[in-house]
Tab-separated table of C-alpha atoms and ligand atoms in Angstrom:
chain	number	residue	atom	x	y	z
A	1170	MET	CA	96.814	85.682	93.467
A	1171	SER	CA	98.666	82.943	91.576
A	1172	GLY	CA	101.984	84.427	92.778
A	1173	ILE	CA	100.794	84.068	96.349
A	1174	MET	CA	99.664	80.512	95.848
A	1175	GLY	CA	103.019	79.658	94.256
A	1176	SER	CA	105.008	80.820	97.262
A	1177	PHE	CA	103.009	79.341	100.136
A	1178	SER	CA	100.738	76.345	100.362
A	1179	LYS	CA	97.111	76.812	101.387
A	1180	GLU	CA	97.838	75.133	104.735
A	1181	GLU	CA	100.757	77.446	105.381
A	1182	LEU	CA	98.618	80.536	104.875
A	1183	GLU	CA	95.770	79.095	106.976
A	1184	PHE	CA	93.201	80.610	104.664
A	1185	THR	CA	89.971	79.317	103.189
A	1186	PHE	CA	88.605	80.156	99.769
A	1187	LEU	CA	84.899	80.864	100.078
A	1188	ASP	CA	82.682	78.596	97.993
A	1189	GLU	CA	80.288	80.198	95.526
A	1190	GLY	CA	77.466	81.930	97.433
A	1191	PHE	CA	79.298	81.789	100.799
A	1192	THR	CA	80.027	85.041	102.621
A	1193	ALA	CA	82.464	85.831	105.414
A	1194	LYS	CA	79.449	86.005	107.745
A	1195	ASP	CA	78.526	82.378	106.884
A	1196	ILE	CA	82.067	81.317	107.842
A	1197	LEU	CA	81.805	83.284	111.057
A	1198	ASP	CA	78.472	81.641	111.956
A	1199	GLN	CA	79.939	78.232	111.160
A	1200	LYS	CA	82.973	78.919	113.352
A	1201	ILE	CA	80.790	80.172	116.236
A	1202	ASN	CA	78.687	76.990	116.004
A	1203	GLU	CA	81.809	74.822	115.992
A	1204	VAL	CA	83.313	76.599	118.996
A	1205	SER	CA	80.043	76.603	120.973
A	1206	SER	CA	79.648	72.877	120.614
A	1207	SER	CA	83.192	72.085	121.751
A	1208	ASP	CA	84.968	72.463	125.100
A	1209	ASP	CA	87.676	74.428	123.386
A	1210	LYS	CA	86.372	77.972	123.652
A	1211	ASP	CA	89.483	79.878	122.649
A	1212	ALA	CA	89.122	83.336	121.156
A	1213	PHE	CA	89.365	83.543	117.365
A	1214	TYR	CA	88.903	86.016	114.596
A	1215	VAL	CA	88.091	85.798	110.931
A	1216	ALA	CA	89.813	88.141	108.484
A	1217	ASP	CA	89.410	88.724	104.776
A	1218	LEU	CA	92.913	88.413	103.279
A	1219	GLY	CA	91.497	89.465	99.919
A	1220	ASP	CA	90.861	92.870	101.457
A	1221	ILE	CA	94.578	93.207	102.250
A	1222	VAL	CA	95.439	92.278	98.661
A	1223	LYS	CA	92.923	94.824	97.311
A	1224	LYS	CA	94.244	97.579	99.581
A	1225	HIS	CA	97.824	96.800	98.653
A	1226	MET	CA	96.953	97.017	94.942
A	1227	ARG	CA	95.095	100.273	95.513
A	1228	TRP	CA	98.157	101.689	97.271
A	1229	HIS	CA	100.387	100.650	94.362
A	1230	LYS	CA	98.119	102.287	91.829
A	1231	ALA	CA	97.865	105.541	93.788
A	1232	LEU	CA	101.494	105.726	94.990
A	1233	PRO	CA	103.596	103.569	92.641
A	1234	ARG	CA	106.917	104.986	93.866
A	1235	VAL	CA	106.162	104.438	97.574
A	1236	THR	CA	106.811	101.009	99.106
A	1237	PRO	CA	104.553	100.440	102.102
A	1238	PHE	CA	106.189	99.107	105.279
A	1239	TYR	CA	103.536	97.272	107.262
A	1240	ALA	CA	103.670	97.843	111.042
A	1241	VAL	CA	103.757	94.280	112.364
A	1242	LYS	CA	102.417	95.399	115.757
A	1243	CYS	CA	99.023	96.103	114.125
A	1244	ASN	CA	98.392	92.406	113.445
A	1245	ASP	CA	101.191	89.851	113.534
A	1246	SER	CA	99.185	86.803	112.507
A	1247	GLU	CA	101.102	84.630	110.091
A	1248	ALA	CA	98.473	84.737	107.369
A	1249	VAL	CA	98.516	88.546	107.303
A	1250	VAL	CA	102.306	88.808	107.389
A	1251	LYS	CA	102.774	86.110	104.731
A	1252	THR	CA	100.220	87.689	102.425
A	1253	LEU	CA	101.990	91.042	102.632
A	1254	ALA	CA	105.402	89.396	102.227
A	1255	VAL	CA	104.328	87.770	98.985
A	1256	LEU	CA	102.884	91.064	97.746
A	1257	GLY	CA	106.340	92.645	98.192
A	1258	ALA	CA	105.560	94.942	101.133
A	1259	GLY	CA	108.235	96.037	103.560
A	1260	PHE	CA	107.882	95.550	107.334
A	1261	ASP	CA	108.040	98.005	110.221
A	1262	CYS	CA	109.229	95.966	113.211
A	1263	ALA	CA	109.236	97.328	116.756
A	1264	SER	CA	111.207	94.516	118.425
A	1265	LYS	CA	113.537	91.569	118.020
A	1266	THR	CA	110.529	89.234	118.163
A	1267	GLU	CA	108.874	91.003	115.237
A	1268	ILE	CA	112.122	90.961	113.227
A	1269	GLN	CA	112.442	87.226	113.915
A	1270	LEU	CA	108.849	86.582	112.868
A	1271	VAL	CA	109.224	88.416	109.561
A	1272	GLN	CA	112.611	86.838	108.825
A	1273	SER	CA	111.267	83.368	109.667
A	1274	ILE	CA	109.017	83.588	106.629
A	1275	GLY	CA	111.900	84.597	104.387
A	1276	VAL	CA	111.611	88.388	104.165
A	1277	PRO	CA	115.060	89.780	103.257
A	1278	PRO	CA	116.624	92.275	105.706
A	1279	GLU	CA	116.483	95.122	103.170
A	1280	ARG	CA	112.709	95.012	103.407
A	1281	ILE	CA	112.715	95.486	107.189
A	1282	ILE	CA	112.980	98.681	109.217
A	1283	TYR	CA	113.497	98.453	112.965
A	1284	ALA	CA	111.164	101.383	113.578
A	1285	ASN	CA	111.377	101.716	117.336
A	1286	PRO	CA	113.073	104.972	118.335
A	1287	CYS	CA	113.933	103.599	121.785
A	1288	LYS	CA	115.786	100.321	121.390
A	1289	GLN	CA	117.583	97.959	123.764
A	1290	LEU	CA	121.291	97.588	123.024
A	1291	SER	CA	120.893	93.792	122.797
A	1292	GLN	CA	118.156	94.203	120.182
A	1293	ILE	CA	120.257	96.620	118.126
A	1294	LYS	CA	122.966	93.947	118.179
A	1295	HIS	CA	120.417	91.387	117.015
A	1296	ALA	CA	119.397	93.635	114.106
A	1297	ALA	CA	123.065	94.017	113.152
A	1298	SER	CA	123.725	90.272	113.230
A	1299	SER	CA	120.617	89.522	111.182
A	1300	GLY	CA	121.447	92.061	108.483
A	1301	VAL	CA	118.735	94.605	109.321
A	1302	ARG	CA	120.302	98.013	108.728
A	1303	MET	CA	117.424	100.473	108.560
A	1304	MET	CA	116.320	101.845	111.928
A	1305	THR	CA	114.761	104.962	113.397
A	1306	PHE	CA	116.113	107.229	116.122
A	1307	ASP	CA	115.089	110.518	117.730
A	1308	SER	CA	117.732	111.244	120.371
A	1309	GLU	CA	121.441	111.470	121.012
A	1310	VAL	CA	121.321	108.540	123.460
A	1311	GLU	CA	120.001	106.352	120.676
A	1312	LEU	CA	122.732	107.534	118.297
A	1313	MET	CA	125.389	106.593	120.867
A	1314	LYS	CA	123.914	103.102	121.252
A	1315	ILE	CA	123.764	102.600	117.483
A	1316	ALA	CA	127.322	103.891	116.984
A	1317	ARG	CA	128.467	101.264	119.483
A	1318	ALA	CA	126.366	98.295	118.396
A	1319	HIS	CA	125.576	98.854	114.715
A	1320	PRO	CA	127.861	101.410	113.045
A	1321	LYS	CA	126.735	100.294	109.571
A	1322	ALA	CA	123.072	101.083	110.282
A	1323	LYS	CA	121.087	103.241	107.853
A	1324	LEU	CA	119.287	105.716	110.051
A	1325	VAL	CA	115.916	107.357	109.702
A	1326	LEU	CA	115.368	110.407	111.897
A	1327	ARG	CA	111.882	110.437	113.414
A	1328	ILE	CA	110.473	113.924	113.885
A	1329	THR	CA	107.549	115.092	116.016
A	1330	THR	CA	104.206	116.092	114.564
A	1331	ASP	CA	101.310	118.157	115.806
A	1332	ASP	CA	99.197	115.098	116.601
A	1333	SER	CA	96.685	116.967	118.748
A	1334	LYS	CA	93.866	115.742	116.496
A	1335	ALA	CA	94.811	112.056	116.697
A	1336	VAL	CA	93.010	109.506	118.847
A	1337	CYS	CA	96.293	108.199	120.257
A	1338	ARG	CA	99.093	110.757	120.384
A	1339	LEU	CA	102.576	109.349	119.826
A	1340	SER	CA	104.602	112.548	119.578
A	1341	VAL	CA	104.258	112.943	123.345
A	1342	LYS	CA	106.912	110.258	123.644
A	1343	PHE	CA	108.589	109.979	120.231
A	1344	GLY	CA	110.111	112.347	117.728
A	1345	ALA	CA	112.684	115.127	117.585
A	1346	THR	CA	111.770	118.800	117.128
A	1347	LEU	CA	113.219	120.687	114.157
A	1348	LYS	CA	115.790	122.329	116.425
A	1349	THR	CA	116.878	119.018	117.964
A	1350	SER	CA	116.960	117.433	114.496
A	1351	ARG	CA	119.671	119.858	113.410
A	1352	LEU	CA	121.811	118.904	116.438
A	1353	LEU	CA	121.189	115.202	115.833
A	1354	LEU	CA	122.253	115.465	112.194
A	1355	GLU	CA	125.507	117.098	113.311
A	1356	ARG	CA	126.075	114.476	115.996
A	1357	ALA	CA	125.450	111.642	113.525
A	1358	LYS	CA	128.049	113.147	111.217
A	1359	GLU	CA	130.592	113.286	114.045
A	1360	LEU	CA	129.880	109.649	114.835
A	1361	ASP	CA	130.184	108.739	111.146
A	1362	LEU	CA	126.659	107.309	111.044
A	1363	ALA	CA	124.616	107.276	107.824
A	1364	ILE	CA	121.229	108.993	107.843
A	1365	VAL	CA	119.102	107.871	104.917
A	1366	GLY	CA	115.752	109.495	105.619
A	1367	VAL	CA	113.219	111.193	107.854
A	1368	SER	CA	110.075	109.636	109.319
A	1369	PHE	CA	107.067	110.754	111.331
A	1370	HIS	CA	103.882	109.379	112.817
A	1371	VAL	CA	100.826	111.633	112.783
A	1372	GLY	CA	99.336	109.738	115.744
A	1373	SER	CA	96.996	106.757	115.586
A	1374	GLY	CA	93.552	107.501	114.236
A	1375	CYS	CA	94.492	110.853	112.722
A	1376	THR	CA	91.873	111.971	110.211
A	1377	ASP	CA	93.114	115.518	109.705
A	1378	PRO	CA	94.848	115.856	106.298
A	1379	GLU	CA	96.497	119.121	107.390
A	1380	THR	CA	98.568	117.179	109.967
A	1381	PHE	CA	100.057	115.092	107.135
A	1382	VAL	CA	100.734	118.195	105.002
A	1383	GLN	CA	102.599	119.909	107.863
A	1384	ALA	CA	104.506	116.734	108.778
A	1385	ILE	CA	105.634	116.192	105.170
A	1386	SER	CA	106.774	119.809	104.984
A	1387	ASP	CA	108.737	119.445	108.268
A	1388	ALA	CA	110.271	116.182	107.036
A	1389	ARG	CA	111.365	117.943	103.830
A	1390	CYS	CA	112.904	120.715	105.901
A	1391	VAL	CA	114.912	118.228	108.030
A	1392	PHE	CA	115.911	116.272	104.941
A	1393	ASP	CA	117.287	119.476	103.366
A	1394	MET	CA	119.181	120.308	106.598
A	1395	GLY	CA	121.076	117.064	106.109
A	1396	GLY	CA	122.191	118.277	102.672
B	700	LIG	C1	106.769	103.525	113.896
B	700	LIG	C2	105.325	103.139	114.032
B	700	LIG	N1	104.697	102.617	112.982
B	700	LIG	C3	103.405	102.245	113.067
B	700	LIG	C4	102.694	102.337	114.245
B	700	LIG	C5	101.272	101.876	114.260
B	700	LIG	O1	100.467	102.970	114.143
B	700	LIG	P1	98.900	102.883	113.965
B	700	LIG	O2	98.372	102.382	115.252
B	700	LIG	O3	98.482	104.297	113.675
B	700	LIG	O4	98.647	101.979	112.816
B	700	LIG	C6	103.293	102.888	115.368
B	700	LIG	C7	102.570	103.000	116.643
B	700	LIG	O5	103.102	102.923	117.721
B	700	LIG	C8	104.651	103.312	115.263
B	700	LIG	O6	105.295	103.870	116.312
């Protein structure tokens, strides 16, 4: 925690250390009382940043060679993003706005992936001018846009998964099949674009471990196709 405190002031992180004997629920009750007695009834939420730190440390212990890239869309509040930045996480940004947010707190471009497979040309240009090179793609149209606007990009090919067991299925709109992946790898080579990896999303709320096993095996297969 001292590393975190050294990088950002308490005010900057907008967090509160709980006094001895105080619980998050006490803070919540206090906040509800405050809001109820004022005219300012804006929505608010209370989050335990310590939980993020604990989960990050757990990840590191279990998967020391894997750097997590936090999907900013899940919660873009400054306190969350700053906490993860200080812990050394990478960031999965879906838009120019998210890239700007993460860069505004000093995250270097190498720790950012523009992980939207369907990007606007203007936003690809923004990534290029701000030094963000890693980005996902899943179609030839996307490769053409990147070749035009960001030829030095480091590409990650997003493949489909069998996400039929997920709460929110994402492979209905994103991801290339194994067959298409082979064609895309060839096309990228023709366009002289660098492919550095393969990605997938098992769907939001997927609790079936078999989906991950199959997706990892498919990713391996596509990775090997690329030589
Ligand atoms: C590339 C990428 N990363 C992360 C997420 C967030 O996924 P989840 O809602 O499962 O946390 C999404 C969802 O759209 C995504 O497309």
